[in-house]
GROMACS .gro file of N, CA and C in nm:
model
  459
    1UNK      N    1  18.443  16.944  10.696
    1UNK     CA    2  18.477  16.939  10.556
    1UNK      C    3  18.433  17.070  10.491
    2UNK      N    4  18.530  17.153  10.460
    2UNK     CA    5  18.499  17.277  10.391
    2UNK      C    6  18.576  17.279  10.260
    3UNK      N    7  18.508  17.246  10.154
    3UNK     CA    8  18.569  17.231  10.023
    3UNK      C    9  18.640  17.357   9.977
    4UNK      N   10  18.573  17.470   9.989
    4UNK     CA   11  18.634  17.594   9.940
    4UNK      C   12  18.761  17.630  10.016
    5UNK      N   13  18.758  17.614  10.147
    5UNK     CA   14  18.878  17.641  10.226
    5UNK      C   15  18.991  17.547  10.186
    6UNK      N   16  18.959  17.420  10.168
    6UNK     CA   17  19.060  17.322  10.128
    6UNK      C   18  19.127  17.362   9.997
    7UNK      N   19  19.049  17.404   9.901
    7UNK     CA   20  19.105  17.437   9.769
    7UNK      C   21  19.168  17.575   9.765
    8UNK      N   22  19.111  17.672   9.834
    8UNK     CA   23  19.169  17.806   9.834
    8UNK      C   24  19.309  17.804   9.892
    9UNK      N   25  19.328  17.732  10.001
    9UNK     CA   26  19.459  17.734  10.066
    9UNK      C   27  19.564  17.657   9.987
   10UNK      N   28  19.524  17.550   9.919
   10UNK     CA   29  19.625  17.467   9.852
   10UNK      C   30  19.646  17.500   9.705
   11UNK      N   31  19.550  17.565   9.639
   11UNK     CA   32  19.562  17.586   9.495
   11UNK      C   33  19.547  17.731   9.450
   12UNK      N   34  19.523  17.821   9.543
   12UNK     CA   35  19.495  17.960   9.505
   12UNK      C   36  19.613  18.027   9.436
   13UNK      N   37  19.734  17.987   9.468
   13UNK     CA   38  19.852  18.049   9.408
   13UNK      C   39  19.863  18.012   9.260
   14UNK      N   40  19.828  17.889   9.225
   14UNK     CA   41  19.843  17.840   9.089
   14UNK      C   42  19.728  17.877   8.996
   15UNK      N   43  19.607  17.891   9.049
   15UNK     CA   44  19.489  17.917   8.968
   15UNK      C   45  19.402  18.025   9.032
   16UNK      N   46  19.323  18.089   8.949
   16UNK     CA   47  19.226  18.188   8.996
   16UNK      C   48  19.095  18.114   9.024
   17UNK      N   49  19.074  18.076   9.150
   17UNK     CA   50  18.954  18.002   9.188
   17UNK      C   51  18.841  18.099   9.219
   18UNK      N   52  18.728  18.082   9.152
   18UNK     CA   53  18.613  18.169   9.169
   18UNK      C   54  18.494  18.086   9.218
   19UNK      N   55  18.412  18.147   9.304
   19UNK     CA   56  18.290  18.082   9.352
   19UNK      C   57  18.174  18.179   9.336
   20UNK      N   58  18.066  18.132   9.276
   20UNK     CA   59  17.945  18.213   9.265
   20UNK      C   60  17.825  18.126   9.301
   21UNK      N   61  17.720  18.191   9.348
   21UNK     CA   62  17.596  18.120   9.376
   21UNK      C   63  17.479  18.209   9.339
   22UNK      N   64  17.370  18.145   9.302
   22UNK     CA   65  17.248  18.220   9.272
   22UNK      C   66  17.128  18.131   9.299
   23UNK      N   67  17.017  18.192   9.332
   23UNK     CA   68  16.894  18.117   9.356
   23UNK      C   69  16.871  18.093   9.503
   24UNK      N   70  16.775  18.007   9.528
   24UNK     CA   71  16.735  17.973   9.664
   24UNK      C   72  16.791  17.837   9.702
   25UNK      N   73  16.842  17.827   9.826
   25UNK     CA   74  16.901  17.702   9.870
   25UNK      C   75  16.827  17.644   9.989
   26UNK      N   76  16.825  17.715  10.101
   26UNK     CA   77  16.756  17.663  10.218
   26UNK      C   78  16.812  17.529  10.260
   27UNK      N   79  16.724  17.442  10.302
   27UNK     CA   80  16.763  17.310  10.348
   27UNK      C   81  16.756  17.212  10.231
   28UNK      N   82  16.864  17.141  10.210
   28UNK     CA   83  16.874  17.045  10.102
   28UNK      C   84  16.914  16.911  10.162
   29UNK      N   85  16.841  16.806  10.128
   29UNK     CA   86  16.872  16.674  10.179
   29UNK      C   87  16.961  16.601  10.079
   30UNK      N   88  17.088  16.587  10.118
   30UNK     CA   89  17.184  16.517  10.034
   30UNK      C   90  17.293  16.461  10.123
   31UNK      N   91  17.377  16.383  10.065
   31UNK     CA   92  17.486  16.322  10.141
   31UNK      C   93  17.610  16.411  10.128
   32UNK      N   94  17.651  16.469  10.239
   32UNK     CA   95  17.762  16.563  10.239
   32UNK      C   96  17.893  16.498  10.191
   33UNK      N   97  17.917  16.374  10.230
   33UNK     CA   98  18.041  16.307  10.190
   33UNK      C   99  18.042  16.277  10.040
   34UNK      N  100  17.928  16.234   9.987
   34UNK     CA  101  17.920  16.210   9.843
   34UNK      C  102  17.939  16.341   9.766
   35UNK      N  103  17.875  16.447   9.814
   35UNK     CA  104  17.889  16.576   9.748
   35UNK      C  105  18.034  16.624   9.752
   36UNK      N  106  18.100  16.607   9.866
   36UNK     CA  107  18.241  16.645   9.877
   36UNK      C  108  18.325  16.567   9.776
   37UNK      N  109  18.298  16.437   9.763
   37UNK     CA  110  18.372  16.354   9.668
   37UNK      C  111  18.350  16.402   9.525
   38UNK      N  112  18.227  16.434   9.491
   38UNK     CA  113  18.195  16.485   9.357
   38UNK      C  114  18.271  16.613   9.329
   39UNK      N  115  18.254  16.710   9.418
   39UNK     CA  116  18.311  16.842   9.392
   39UNK      C  117  18.463  16.842   9.401
   40UNK      N  118  18.520  16.767   9.495
   40UNK     CA  119  18.666  16.766   9.505
   40UNK      C  120  18.729  16.701   9.382
   41UNK      N  121  18.669  16.593   9.331
   41UNK     CA  122  18.721  16.530   9.210
   41UNK      C  123  18.712  16.625   9.090
   42UNK      N  124  18.598  16.690   9.074
   42UNK     CA  125  18.581  16.780   8.960
   42UNK      C  126  18.676  16.900   8.970
   43UNK      N  127  18.689  16.956   9.089
   43UNK     CA  128  18.780  17.070   9.106
   43UNK      C  129  18.926  17.029   9.088
   44UNK      N  130  18.964  16.914   9.143
   44UNK     CA  131  19.103  16.868   9.124
   44UNK      C  132  19.134  16.846   8.977
   45UNK      N  133  19.041  16.787   8.903
   45UNK     CA  134  19.063  16.768   8.759
   45UNK      C  135  19.073  16.902   8.688
   46UNK      N  136  18.986  16.995   8.722
   46UNK     CA  137  18.990  17.127   8.657
   46UNK      C  138  19.126  17.193   8.679
   47UNK      N  139  19.178  17.180   8.799
   47UNK     CA  140  19.309  17.238   8.831
   47UNK      C  141  19.421  17.161   8.762
   48UNK      N  142  19.414  17.028   8.769
   48UNK     CA  143  19.520  16.943   8.714
   48UNK      C  144  19.536  16.959   8.563
   49UNK      N  145  19.425  16.976   8.493
   49UNK     CA  146  19.430  16.981   8.347
   49UNK      C  147  19.421  17.122   8.291
   50UNK      N  148  19.445  17.223   8.375
   50UNK     CA  149  19.444  17.363   8.331
   50UNK      C  150  19.580  17.426   8.356
   51UNK      N  151  19.624  17.512   8.266
   51UNK     CA  152  19.752  17.581   8.288
   51UNK      C  153  19.746  17.671   8.412
   52UNK      N  154  19.860  17.685   8.478
   52UNK     CA  155  19.869  17.777   8.592
   52UNK      C  156  19.824  17.916   8.550
   53UNK      N  157  19.758  17.983   8.642
   53UNK     CA  158  19.714  18.120   8.617
   53UNK      C  159  19.577  18.131   8.553
   54UNK      N  160  19.519  18.019   8.510
   54UNK     CA  161  19.387  18.025   8.448
   54UNK      C  162  19.278  18.017   8.555
   55UNK      N  163  19.158  18.051   8.515
   55UNK     CA  164  19.045  18.055   8.608
   55UNK      C  165  18.974  17.920   8.614
   56UNK      N  166  18.941  17.880   8.737
   56UNK     CA  167  18.856  17.765   8.763
   56UNK      C  168  18.738  17.816   8.844
   57UNK      N  169  18.617  17.785   8.797
   57UNK     CA  170  18.497  17.841   8.858
   57UNK      C  171  18.408  17.730   8.914
   58UNK      N  172  18.360  17.751   9.035
   58UNK     CA  173  18.256  17.668   9.094
   58UNK      C  174  18.133  17.756   9.109
   59UNK      N  175  18.025  17.715   9.046
   59UNK     CA  176  17.900  17.791   9.051
   59UNK      C  177  17.792  17.698   9.105
   60UNK      N  178  17.712  17.749   9.198
   60UNK     CA  179  17.602  17.672   9.254
   60UNK      C  180  17.473  17.748   9.228
   61UNK      N  181  17.375  17.679   9.173
   61UNK     CA  182  17.244  17.738   9.145
   61UNK      C  183  17.138  17.657   9.218
   62UNK      N  184  17.043  17.728   9.279
   62UNK     CA  185  16.932  17.661   9.345
   62UNK      C  186  16.801  17.697   9.279
   63UNK      N  187  16.722  17.597   9.249
   63UNK     CA  188  16.587  17.623   9.201
   63UNK      C  189  16.491  17.529   9.275
   64UNK      N  190  16.362  17.541   9.255
   64UNK     CA  191  16.268  17.461   9.335
   64UNK      C  192  16.285  17.309   9.325
   65UNK      N  193  16.334  17.259   9.213
   65UNK     CA  194  16.345  17.115   9.195
   65UNK      C  195  16.483  17.056   9.223
   66UNK      N  196  16.588  17.137   9.211
   66UNK     CA  197  16.722  17.080   9.218
   66UNK      C  198  16.826  17.185   9.255
   67UNK      N  199  16.943  17.132   9.290
   67UNK     CA  200  17.061  17.215   9.309
   67UNK      C  201  17.157  17.178   9.196
   68UNK      N  202  17.214  17.279   9.132
   68UNK     CA  203  17.304  17.256   9.019
   68UNK      C  204  17.443  17.305   9.058
   69UNK      N  205  17.540  17.217   9.045
   69UNK     CA  206  17.679  17.249   9.072
   69UNK      C  207  17.753  17.250   8.939
   70UNK      N  208  17.823  17.357   8.911
   70UNK     CA  209  17.897  17.367   8.785
   70UNK      C  210  18.044  17.394   8.813
   71UNK      N  211  18.131  17.314   8.753
   71UNK     CA  212  18.275  17.337   8.759
   71UNK      C  213  18.321  17.361   8.617
   72UNK      N  214  18.387  17.475   8.598
   72UNK     CA  215  18.430  17.515   8.463
   72UNK      C  216  18.577  17.555   8.468
   73UNK      N  217  18.652  17.510   8.366
   73UNK     CA  218  18.794  17.544   8.360
   73UNK      C  219  18.831  17.595   8.222
   74UNK      N  220  18.955  17.636   8.209
   74UNK     CA  221  19.012  17.683   8.082
   74UNK      C  222  19.129  17.592   8.044
   75UNK      N  223  19.106  17.462   8.060
   75UNK     CA  224  19.213  17.366   8.043
   75UNK      C  225  19.223  17.304   7.905
   76UNK      N  226  19.278  17.182   7.902
   76UNK     CA  227  19.309  17.115   7.776
   76UNK      C  228  19.186  17.067   7.702
   77UNK      N  229  19.075  17.050   7.771
   77UNK     CA  230  18.952  17.006   7.708
   77UNK      C  231  18.948  16.857   7.680
   78UNK      N  232  18.830  16.810   7.641
   78UNK     CA  233  18.806  16.669   7.613
   78UNK      C  234  18.741  16.661   7.476
   79UNK      N  235  18.797  16.577   7.389
   79UNK     CA  236  18.741  16.567   7.254
   79UNK      C  237  18.599  16.511   7.260
   80UNK      N  238  18.520  16.546   7.161
   80UNK     CA  239  18.381  16.500   7.155
   80UNK      C  240  18.374  16.347   7.152
   81UNK      N  241  18.465  16.284   7.080
   81UNK     CA  242  18.468  16.138   7.071
   81UNK      C  243  18.493  16.072   7.207
   82UNK      N  244  18.572  16.136   7.291
   82UNK     CA  245  18.609  16.077   7.420
   82UNK      C  246  18.508  16.106   7.530
   83UNK      N  247  18.423  16.205   7.512
   83UNK     CA  248  18.330  16.244   7.618
   83UNK      C  249  18.237  16.131   7.660
   84UNK      N  250  18.203  16.041   7.570
   84UNK     CA  251  18.115  15.929   7.604
   84UNK      C  252  18.183  15.827   7.695
   85UNK      N  253  18.315  15.828   7.702
   85UNK     CA  254  18.389  15.727   7.778
   85UNK      C  255  18.447  15.776   7.909
   86UNK      N  256  18.445  15.905   7.935
   86UNK     CA  257  18.520  15.959   8.048
   86UNK      C  258  18.470  15.913   8.185
   87UNK      N  259  18.347  15.863   8.193
   87UNK     CA  260  18.295  15.816   8.321
   87UNK      C  261  18.319  15.667   8.342
   88UNK      N  262  18.384  15.602   8.246
   88UNK     CA  263  18.419  15.460   8.259
   88UNK      C  264  18.545  15.447   8.345
   89UNK      N  265  18.546  15.348   8.437
   89UNK     CA  266  18.666  15.329   8.521
   89UNK      C  267  18.791  15.306   8.437
   90UNK      N  268  18.898  15.370   8.479
   90UNK     CA  269  19.033  15.359   8.421
   90UNK      C  270  19.048  15.422   8.283
   91UNK      N  271  18.945  15.490   8.234
   91UNK     CA  272  18.956  15.555   8.103
   91UNK      C  273  19.030  15.687   8.118
   92UNK      N  274  19.128  15.709   8.031
   92UNK     CA  275  19.200  15.836   8.028
   92UNK      C  276  19.207  15.883   7.884
   93UNK      N  277  19.188  16.011   7.865
   93UNK     CA  278  19.188  16.069   7.731
   93UNK      C  279  19.324  16.064   7.664
   94UNK      N  280  19.322  16.082   7.534
   94UNK     CA  281  19.445  16.080   7.453
   94UNK      C  282  19.536  16.199   7.484
   95UNK      N  283  19.478  16.311   7.525
   95UNK     CA  284  19.558  16.433   7.543
   95UNK      C  285  19.606  16.454   7.686
   96UNK      N  286  19.602  16.351   7.770
   96UNK     CA  287  19.645  16.368   7.910
   96UNK      C  288  19.784  16.310   7.936
   97UNK      N  289  19.854  16.276   7.830
   97UNK     CA  290  19.988  16.220   7.846
   97UNK      C  291  20.076  16.316   7.927
   98UNK      N  292  20.146  16.261   8.023
   98UNK     CA  293  20.234  16.342   8.107
   98UNK      C  294  20.166  16.397   8.231
   99UNK      N  295  20.035  16.379   8.243
   99UNK     CA  296  19.961  16.424   8.362
   99UNK      C  297  19.923  16.299   8.440
  100UNK      N  298  19.963  16.294   8.567
  100UNK     CA  299  19.937  16.173   8.646
  100UNK      C  300  19.787  16.155   8.672
  101UNK      N  301  19.747  16.031   8.684
  101UNK     CA  302  19.608  15.999   8.713
  101UNK      C  303  19.581  15.852   8.687
  102UNK      N  304  19.469  15.804   8.744
  102UNK     CA  305  19.435  15.662   8.731
  102UNK      C  306  19.314  15.638   8.642
  103UNK      N  307  19.239  15.743   8.611
  103UNK     CA  308  19.117  15.725   8.535
  103UNK      C  309  18.999  15.682   8.620
  104UNK      N  310  19.010  15.698   8.751
  104UNK     CA  311  18.901  15.659   8.841
  104UNK      C  312  18.816  15.777   8.889
  105UNK      N  313  18.869  15.897   8.888
  105UNK     CA  314  18.801  16.011   8.947
  105UNK      C  315  18.662  16.036   8.892
  106UNK      N  316  18.647  16.039   8.761
  106UNK     CA  317  18.515  16.066   8.702
  106UNK      C  318  18.421  15.947   8.716
  107UNK      N  319  18.474  15.826   8.726
  107UNK     CA  320  18.389  15.709   8.754
  107UNK      C  321  18.331  15.721   8.895
  108UNK      N  322  18.412  15.765   8.990
  108UNK     CA  323  18.365  15.788   9.127
  108UNK      C  324  18.260  15.898   9.127
  109UNK      N  325  18.287  16.007   9.057
  109UNK     CA  326  18.191  16.118   9.048
  109UNK      C  327  18.057  16.067   8.995
  110UNK      N  328  18.061  15.993   8.887
  110UNK     CA  329  17.939  15.943   8.824
  110UNK      C  330  17.858  15.857   8.921
  111UNK      N  331  17.926  15.769   8.994
  111UNK     CA  332  17.857  15.682   9.089
  111UNK      C  333  17.798  15.762   9.205
  112UNK      N  334  17.871  15.861   9.255
  112UNK     CA  335  17.820  15.945   9.365
  112UNK      C  336  17.698  16.025   9.321
  113UNK      N  337  17.698  16.071   9.198
  113UNK     CA  338  17.583  16.144   9.144
  113UNK      C  339  17.464  16.049   9.132
  114UNK      N  340  17.488  15.931   9.080
  114UNK     CA  341  17.382  15.831   9.062
  114UNK      C  342  17.317  15.794   9.195
  115UNK      N  343  17.398  15.775   9.299
  115UNK     CA  344  17.346  15.739   9.431
  115UNK      C  345  17.250  15.846   9.482
  116UNK      N  346  17.275  15.970   9.448
  116UNK     CA  347  17.190  16.080   9.494
  116UNK      C  348  17.077  16.111   9.395
  117UNK      N  349  17.054  16.019   9.302
  117UNK     CA  350  16.946  16.032   9.203
  117UNK      C  351  16.963  16.154   9.114
  118UNK      N  352  17.089  16.191   9.092
  118UNK     CA  353  17.119  16.307   9.009
  118UNK      C  354  17.166  16.269   8.871
  119UNK      N  355  17.215  16.368   8.800
  119UNK     CA  356  17.273  16.344   8.668
  119UNK      C  357  17.389  16.441   8.648
  120UNK      N  358  17.476  16.406   8.555
  120UNK     CA  359  17.592  16.490   8.526
  120UNK      C  360  17.602  16.510   8.375
  121UNK      N  361  17.640  16.630   8.336
  121UNK     CA  362  17.660  16.664   8.195
  121UNK      C  363  17.799  16.723   8.178
  122UNK      N  364  17.856  16.699   8.061
  122UNK     CA  365  17.986  16.758   8.029
  122UNK      C  366  17.975  16.828   7.895
  123UNK      N  367  18.038  16.943   7.886
  123UNK     CA  368  18.057  17.009   7.757
  123UNK      C  369  18.202  17.056   7.754
  124UNK      N  370  18.267  17.035   7.640
  124UNK     CA  371  18.410  17.063   7.634
  124UNK      C  372  18.454  17.087   7.491
  125UNK      N  373  18.558  17.167   7.478
  125UNK     CA  374  18.626  17.191   7.351
  125UNK      C  375  18.775  17.171   7.376
  126UNK      N  376  18.838  17.092   7.293
  126UNK     CA  377  18.982  17.070   7.307
  126UNK      C  378  19.054  17.204   7.296
  127UNK      N  379  19.141  17.230   7.392
  127UNK     CA  380  19.219  17.353   7.393
  127UNK      C  381  19.148  17.474   7.451
  128UNK      N  382  19.021  17.459   7.485
  128UNK     CA  383  18.945  17.573   7.539
  128UNK      C  384  18.894  17.552   7.680
  129UNK      N  385  18.874  17.426   7.720
  129UNK     CA  386  18.828  17.400   7.855
  129UNK      C  387  18.707  17.309   7.860
  130UNK      N  388  18.664  17.284   7.984
  130UNK     CA  389  18.557  17.189   8.010
  130UNK      C  390  18.463  17.244   8.115
  131UNK      N  391  18.335  17.207   8.100
  131UNK     CA  392  18.234  17.244   8.199
  131UNK      C  393  18.157  17.118   8.237
  132UNK      N  394  18.155  17.088   8.366
  132UNK     CA  395  18.072  16.981   8.420
  132UNK      C  396  17.957  17.044   8.496
  133UNK      N  397  17.836  16.993   8.473
  133UNK     CA  398  17.718  17.036   8.549
  133UNK      C  399  17.658  16.914   8.616
  134UNK      N  400  17.644  16.923   8.748
  134UNK     CA  401  17.588  16.816   8.829
  134UNK      C  402  17.453  16.863   8.881
  135UNK      N  403  17.350  16.786   8.854
  135UNK     CA  404  17.214  16.817   8.897
  135UNK      C  405  17.174  16.720   9.007
  136UNK      N  406  17.149  16.772   9.127
  136UNK     CA  407  17.106  16.690   9.239
  136UNK      C  408  16.964  16.734   9.275
  137UNK      N  409  16.867  16.641   9.268
  137UNK     CA  410  16.729  16.681   9.297
  137UNK      C  411  16.711  16.714   9.445
  138UNK      N  412  16.622  16.811   9.467
  138UNK     CA  413  16.581  16.837   9.605
  138UNK      C  414  16.487  16.724   9.644
  139UNK      N  415  16.521  16.654   9.748
  139UNK     CA  416  16.440  16.541   9.790
  139UNK      C  417  16.367  16.572   9.918
  140UNK      N  418  16.253  16.513   9.934
  140UNK     CA  419  16.181  16.520  10.059
  140UNK      C  420  16.265  16.449  10.164
  141UNK      N  421  16.265  16.500  10.285
  141UNK     CA  422  16.349  16.440  10.389
  141UNK      C  423  16.316  16.294  10.416
  142UNK      N  424  16.195  16.247  10.378
  142UNK     CA  425  16.158  16.108  10.398
  142UNK      C  426  16.194  16.019  10.279
  143UNK      N  427  16.240  16.079  10.169
  143UNK     CA  428  16.267  16.003  10.047
  143UNK      C  429  16.388  15.910  10.062
  144UNK      N  430  16.494  15.960  10.121
  144UNK     CA  431  16.613  15.878  10.145
  144UNK      C  432  16.672  15.918  10.280
  145UNK      N  433  16.739  15.827  10.348
  145UNK     CA  434  16.790  15.857  10.483
  145UNK      C  435  16.919  15.938  10.481
  146UNK      N  436  16.908  16.067  10.453
  146UNK     CA  437  17.025  16.154  10.450
  146UNK      C  438  17.007  16.265  10.552
  147UNK      N  439  17.117  16.321  10.593
  147UNK     CA  440  17.113  16.434  10.685
  147UNK      C  441  17.098  16.563  10.605
  148UNK      N  442  17.021  16.660  10.658
  148UNK     CA  443  17.010  16.786  10.586
  148UNK      C  444  17.142  16.859  10.585
  149UNK      N  445  17.170  16.926  10.477
  149UNK     CA  446  17.291  17.005  10.464
  149UNK      C  447  17.252  17.147  10.429
  150UNK      N  448  17.306  17.242  10.501
  150UNK     CA  449  17.280  17.381  10.470
  150UNK      C  450  17.378  17.428  10.365
  151UNK      N  451  17.329  17.489  10.261
  151UNK     CA  452  17.415  17.552  10.162
  151UNK      C  453  17.397  17.701  10.182
  152UNK      N  454  17.504  17.768  10.217
  152UNK     CA  455  17.495  17.910  10.244
  152UNK      C  456  17.569  17.989  10.138
  153UNK      N  457  17.520  18.110  10.114
  153UNK     CA  458  17.583  18.198  10.016
  153UNK      C  459  17.713  18.251  10.070
   0.00000   0.00000   0.00000
């Protein structure tokens, strides 16, 4: 499972996909499949709700307590009133008419983050884009039964 390869090959023509990383990563104990589900849903949404030719960025930051994953787009945005509901199953915003979807993606993301004892934040402006930040704590290898995952620059 290589998320960047999957997205670069299938979406690079339509969007300017950027990847940056900073900080220390080393060995991180997390669930690779849950992380893939989180990041693929966030990246697919960023691409789906952004005009062709705009930039979609995945940024990963490592610090002593946590790993932070940020997905940022230049898409349609989410109104402040709707941001409280976007993680509810089957919820779809008012401005997504004409864009296919079930309203389950962000509910899945939220649950996958919760399972890993993390948290997710959203900031968005209608017409300007959206930024999701996912915080996954660095856990001791004995804290939960997960396989170590290497995050490389």
